[in-house]
Coordinates of C-alpha atoms in Angstrom, one line a residue:
X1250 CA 34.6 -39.8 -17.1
X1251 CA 35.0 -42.4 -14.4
X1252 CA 32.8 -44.0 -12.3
X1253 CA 33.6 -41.7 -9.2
X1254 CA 33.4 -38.2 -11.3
X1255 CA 29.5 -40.2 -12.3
X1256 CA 28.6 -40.9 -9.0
X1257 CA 29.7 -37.3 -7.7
X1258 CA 27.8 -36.2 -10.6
X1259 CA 24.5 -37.8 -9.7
X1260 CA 25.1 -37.1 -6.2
X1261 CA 24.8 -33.4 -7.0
X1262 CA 22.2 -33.7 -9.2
X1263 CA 20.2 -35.4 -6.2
X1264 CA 20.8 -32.7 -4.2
X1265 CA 19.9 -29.6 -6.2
X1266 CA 16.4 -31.7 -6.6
X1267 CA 15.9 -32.3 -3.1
X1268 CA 17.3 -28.4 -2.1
X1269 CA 14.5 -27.8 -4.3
X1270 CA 12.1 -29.8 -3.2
X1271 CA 13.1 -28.7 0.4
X1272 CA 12.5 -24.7 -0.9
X1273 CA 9.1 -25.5 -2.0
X1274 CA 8.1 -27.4 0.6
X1275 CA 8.7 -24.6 3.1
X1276 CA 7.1 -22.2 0.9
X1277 CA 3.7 -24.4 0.7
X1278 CA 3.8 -24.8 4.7
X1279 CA 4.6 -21.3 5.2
X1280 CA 1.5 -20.3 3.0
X1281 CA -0.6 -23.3 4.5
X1282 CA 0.3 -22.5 7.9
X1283 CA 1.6 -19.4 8.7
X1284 CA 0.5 -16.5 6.3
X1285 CA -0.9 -16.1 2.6
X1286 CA -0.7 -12.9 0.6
X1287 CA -4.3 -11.4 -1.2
X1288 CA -5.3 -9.0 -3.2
X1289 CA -8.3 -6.7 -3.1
X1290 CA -10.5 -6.3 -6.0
X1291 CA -13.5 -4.4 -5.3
X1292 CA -14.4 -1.2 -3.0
X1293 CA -16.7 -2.9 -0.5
X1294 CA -14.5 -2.7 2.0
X1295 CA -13.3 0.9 1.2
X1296 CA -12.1 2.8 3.5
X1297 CA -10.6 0.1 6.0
X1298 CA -9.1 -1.7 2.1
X1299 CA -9.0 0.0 -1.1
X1300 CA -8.8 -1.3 -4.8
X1301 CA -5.6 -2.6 -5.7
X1302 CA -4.3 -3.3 -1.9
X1303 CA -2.2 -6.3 -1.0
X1304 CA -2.6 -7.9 1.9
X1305 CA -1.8 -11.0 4.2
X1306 CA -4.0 -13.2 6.0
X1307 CA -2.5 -14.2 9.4
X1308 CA -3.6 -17.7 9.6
X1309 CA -3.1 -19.5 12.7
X1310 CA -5.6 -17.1 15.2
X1311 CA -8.5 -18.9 13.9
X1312 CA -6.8 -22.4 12.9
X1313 CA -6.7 -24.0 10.1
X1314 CA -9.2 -26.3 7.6
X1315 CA -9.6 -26.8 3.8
X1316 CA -10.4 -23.7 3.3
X1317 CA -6.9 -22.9 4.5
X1318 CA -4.5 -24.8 1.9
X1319 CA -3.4 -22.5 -0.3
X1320 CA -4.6 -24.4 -3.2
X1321 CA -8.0 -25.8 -3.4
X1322 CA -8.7 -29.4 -3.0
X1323 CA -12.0 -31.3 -2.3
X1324 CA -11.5 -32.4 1.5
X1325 CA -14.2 -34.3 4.0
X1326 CA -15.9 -31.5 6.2
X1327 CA -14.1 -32.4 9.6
X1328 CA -14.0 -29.2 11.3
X1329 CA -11.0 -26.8 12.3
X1330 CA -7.8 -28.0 13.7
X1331 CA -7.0 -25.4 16.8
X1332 CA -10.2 -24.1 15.9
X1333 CA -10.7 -20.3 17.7
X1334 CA -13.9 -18.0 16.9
X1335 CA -12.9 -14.5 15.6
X1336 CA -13.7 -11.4 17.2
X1337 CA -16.5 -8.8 16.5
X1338 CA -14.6 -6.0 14.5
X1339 CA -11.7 -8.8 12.7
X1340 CA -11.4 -8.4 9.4
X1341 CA -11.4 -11.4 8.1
X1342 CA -10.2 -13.5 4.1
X1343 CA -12.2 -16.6 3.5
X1344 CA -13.7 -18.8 0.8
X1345 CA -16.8 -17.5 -0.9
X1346 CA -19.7 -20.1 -0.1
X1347 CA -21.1 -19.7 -4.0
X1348 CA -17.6 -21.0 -5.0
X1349 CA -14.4 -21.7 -2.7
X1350 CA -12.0 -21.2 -5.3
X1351 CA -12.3 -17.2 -4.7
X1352 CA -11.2 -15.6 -1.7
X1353 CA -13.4 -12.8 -0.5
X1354 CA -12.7 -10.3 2.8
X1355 CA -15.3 -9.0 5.0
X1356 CA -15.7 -7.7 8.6
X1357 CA -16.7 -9.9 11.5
X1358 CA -20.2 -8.3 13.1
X1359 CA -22.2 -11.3 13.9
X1360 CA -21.2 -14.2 15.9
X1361 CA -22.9 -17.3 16.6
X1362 CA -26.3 -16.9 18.8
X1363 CA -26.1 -13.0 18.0
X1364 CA -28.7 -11.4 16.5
X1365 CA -28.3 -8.9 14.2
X1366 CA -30.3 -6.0 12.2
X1367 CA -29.8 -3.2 9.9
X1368 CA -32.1 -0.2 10.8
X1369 CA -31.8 3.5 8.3
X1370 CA -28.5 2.1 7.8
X1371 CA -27.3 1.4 11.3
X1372 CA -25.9 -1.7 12.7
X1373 CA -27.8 -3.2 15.8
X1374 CA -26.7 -6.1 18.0
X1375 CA -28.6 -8.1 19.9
X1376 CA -30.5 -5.0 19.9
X1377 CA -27.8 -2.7 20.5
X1378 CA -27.1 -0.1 18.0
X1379 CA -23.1 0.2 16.9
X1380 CA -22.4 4.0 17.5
X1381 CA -21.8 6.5 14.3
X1382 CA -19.7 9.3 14.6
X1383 CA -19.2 11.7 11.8
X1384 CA -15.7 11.8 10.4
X1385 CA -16.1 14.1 6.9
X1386 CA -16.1 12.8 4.0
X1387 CA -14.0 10.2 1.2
X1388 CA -14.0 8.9 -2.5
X1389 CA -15.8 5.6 -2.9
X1390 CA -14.3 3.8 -5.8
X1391 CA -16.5 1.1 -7.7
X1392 CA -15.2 -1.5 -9.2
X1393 CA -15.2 -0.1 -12.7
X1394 CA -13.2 2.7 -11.8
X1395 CA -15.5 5.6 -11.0
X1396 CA -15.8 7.5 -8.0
X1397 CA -18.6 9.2 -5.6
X1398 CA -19.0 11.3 -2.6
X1399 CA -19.2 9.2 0.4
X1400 CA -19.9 10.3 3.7
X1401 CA -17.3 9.0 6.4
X1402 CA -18.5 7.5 10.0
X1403 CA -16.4 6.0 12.8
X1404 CA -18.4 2.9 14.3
X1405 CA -18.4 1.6 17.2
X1406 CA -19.1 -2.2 17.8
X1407 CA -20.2 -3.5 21.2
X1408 CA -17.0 -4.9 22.2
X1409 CA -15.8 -1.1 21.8
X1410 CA -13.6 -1.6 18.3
X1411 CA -13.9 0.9 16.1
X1412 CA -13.4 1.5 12.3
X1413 CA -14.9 4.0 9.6
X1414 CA -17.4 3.0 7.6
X1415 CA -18.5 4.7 4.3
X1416 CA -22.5 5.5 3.6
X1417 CA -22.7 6.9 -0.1
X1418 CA -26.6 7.2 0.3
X1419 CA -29.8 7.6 2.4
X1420 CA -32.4 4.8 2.4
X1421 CA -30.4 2.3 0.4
X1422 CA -31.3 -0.9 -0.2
X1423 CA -29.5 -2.9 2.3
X1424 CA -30.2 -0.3 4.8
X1425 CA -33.2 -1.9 6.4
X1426 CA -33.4 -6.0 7.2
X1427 CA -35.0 -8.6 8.8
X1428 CA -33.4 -9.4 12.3
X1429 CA -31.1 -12.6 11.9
X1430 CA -29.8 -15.0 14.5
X1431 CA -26.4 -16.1 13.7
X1432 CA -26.7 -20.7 14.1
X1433 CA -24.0 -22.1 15.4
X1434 CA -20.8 -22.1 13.0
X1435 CA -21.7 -19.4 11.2
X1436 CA -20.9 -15.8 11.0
X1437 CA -22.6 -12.7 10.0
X1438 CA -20.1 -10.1 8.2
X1439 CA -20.2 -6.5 6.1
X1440 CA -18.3 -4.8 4.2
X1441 CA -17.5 -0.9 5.4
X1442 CA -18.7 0.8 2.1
X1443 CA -22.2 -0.3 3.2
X1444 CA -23.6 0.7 -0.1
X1445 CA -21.8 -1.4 -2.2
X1446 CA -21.0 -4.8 -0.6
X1447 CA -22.8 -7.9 -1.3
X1448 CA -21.8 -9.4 1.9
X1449 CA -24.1 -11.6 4.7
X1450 CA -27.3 -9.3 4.0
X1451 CA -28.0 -10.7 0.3
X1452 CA -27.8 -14.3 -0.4
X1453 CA -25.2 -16.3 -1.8
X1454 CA -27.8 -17.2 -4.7
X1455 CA -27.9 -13.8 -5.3
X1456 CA -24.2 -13.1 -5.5
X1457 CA -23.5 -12.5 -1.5
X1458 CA -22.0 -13.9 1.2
X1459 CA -25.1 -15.1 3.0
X1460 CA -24.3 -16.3 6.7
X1461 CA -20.7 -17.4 6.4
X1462 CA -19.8 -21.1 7.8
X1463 CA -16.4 -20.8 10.2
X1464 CA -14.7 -23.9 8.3
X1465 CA -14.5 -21.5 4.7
X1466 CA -12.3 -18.9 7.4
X1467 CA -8.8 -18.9 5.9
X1468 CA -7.1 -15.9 7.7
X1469 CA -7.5 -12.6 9.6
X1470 CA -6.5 -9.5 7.7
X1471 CA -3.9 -8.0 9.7
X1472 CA -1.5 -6.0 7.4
X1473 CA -1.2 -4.4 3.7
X1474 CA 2.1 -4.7 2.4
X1475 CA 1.4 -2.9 -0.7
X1476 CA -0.5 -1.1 -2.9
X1477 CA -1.4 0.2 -6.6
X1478 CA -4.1 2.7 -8.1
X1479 CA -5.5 0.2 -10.3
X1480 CA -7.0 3.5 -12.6
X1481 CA -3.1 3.6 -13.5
X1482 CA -4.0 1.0 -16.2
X1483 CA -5.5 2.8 -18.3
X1484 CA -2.2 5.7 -18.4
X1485 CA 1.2 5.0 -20.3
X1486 CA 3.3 2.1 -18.7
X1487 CA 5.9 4.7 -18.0
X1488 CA 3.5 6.0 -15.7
X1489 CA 2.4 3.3 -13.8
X1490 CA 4.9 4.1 -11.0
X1491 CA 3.2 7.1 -10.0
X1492 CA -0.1 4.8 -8.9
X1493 CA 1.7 3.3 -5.9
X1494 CA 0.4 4.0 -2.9
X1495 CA 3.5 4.1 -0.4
X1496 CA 1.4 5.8 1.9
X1497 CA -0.5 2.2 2.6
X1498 CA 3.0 0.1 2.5
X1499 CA 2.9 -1.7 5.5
X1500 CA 0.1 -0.4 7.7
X1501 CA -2.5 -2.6 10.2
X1502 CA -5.6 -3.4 8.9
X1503 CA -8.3 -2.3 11.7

């Protein structure tokens, strides 16, 4: 080989790594920056997200922080660059405070200087009940897989958003709480199967959310790209076809 062929060899070589490198790069930023995909685990945000749902997390409307690299890294505390508050009614994907390697979603309720009470199961704000309409009824699934009768409620927040809800039972036992006001930085957010979501009305020492600090945000929930009846597991693998939910490809989260 001569000398030239070498050097045109090497050259290549060079450039397949740094195409490459150039790839990734994009990929990280576009993840860091832009949008990161999810997946749901559990039912407490049924019916708004079921189990097995894939989503993305828009991240840019609240801006961005450690909690937004999508990989976890020990960073300094130094606030949000392009910071923004969310919105009562966003569904939001952020860093669980009782350990920021798992990524948890929620619904925004509380804001900062809002106070906020659960009363027989209804949501007040500052003193201001959320509305409930009736809207039937719906399967809530648990996270091992079995299913109950839930009844189905359209509420209405302040700011006039709307979503359904699912209440599986009277008198549970985060129906009733102590009115909290949401300190600065933090935010105050359930999950819509309100009987099954340990979300800012149980402490993080107790396995919830607690009142969520703005810097874990990573993203807003805005679409489900996909979606698979995780009860399929337990069927044949030839079967596992039949569990996607085509229905949910591609639909707004709300």
């Amino acid at each position: 080989m001569s000398k030239t062929q070498a050097a045109e060899g090497k050259t290549t070589w060079r450039g397949q790594i740094a195409q490459f490198a150039a790839i990734v790069a994009c990929v990280f930023i576009a993840k860091g920056a832009i949008a990161e995909p999810f997946y749901v685990p559990s039912g407490s945000m049924e019916p708004t997200l079921l189990i097995g749902d894939a989503l993305v997390a828009s991240k840019f409307p609240y801006g961005y922080g450690a909690a937004s690299l999508p990989i976890q890294i020990t960073l300094p505390e130094t606030g949000r660059l392009f910071g923004d508050t969310p919105k009562r009614g966003d569904v939001v994907v952020f860093r669980w405070p009782g350990d920021r390697s798992q990524a948890w979603v929620k619904r925004v309720v509380g804001l900062p200087g809002d106070r906020i009470q659960m009363r027989q199961g209804q949501l007040f704000i500052n003193n201001r009940a959320a509305s409930l309409r009736p809207d039937g009824t719906g399967e809530a699934e648990d996270d091992r897989g079995f299913s109950e009768k839930a009844n189905r409620y359209i509420e209405t927040l302040p700011n006039g958003v709307e979503h359904a809800i699912y209440k599986v039972r009277d008198n549970g036992r985060l129906d009733n709480t102590p009115e909290v006001t949401v300190p600065p930085g933090m935010l105050f957010v359930l999950g819509d199967n309100r009987d099954n979501s340990a979300d800012s009305r149980v402490a993080v020492r107790d396995g919830g959310v607690g009142l969520l600090p703005i810097d874990n945000l990573i993203g807003r929930a805005d679409a489900v790209v996909g979606s698979w009846d995780m009860g399929m597991r337990s069927q044949p693998v030839w079967t596992w076809l039949a569990g996607l939910r085509f229905d949910r490809f591609f639909t707004s989260v709300r």
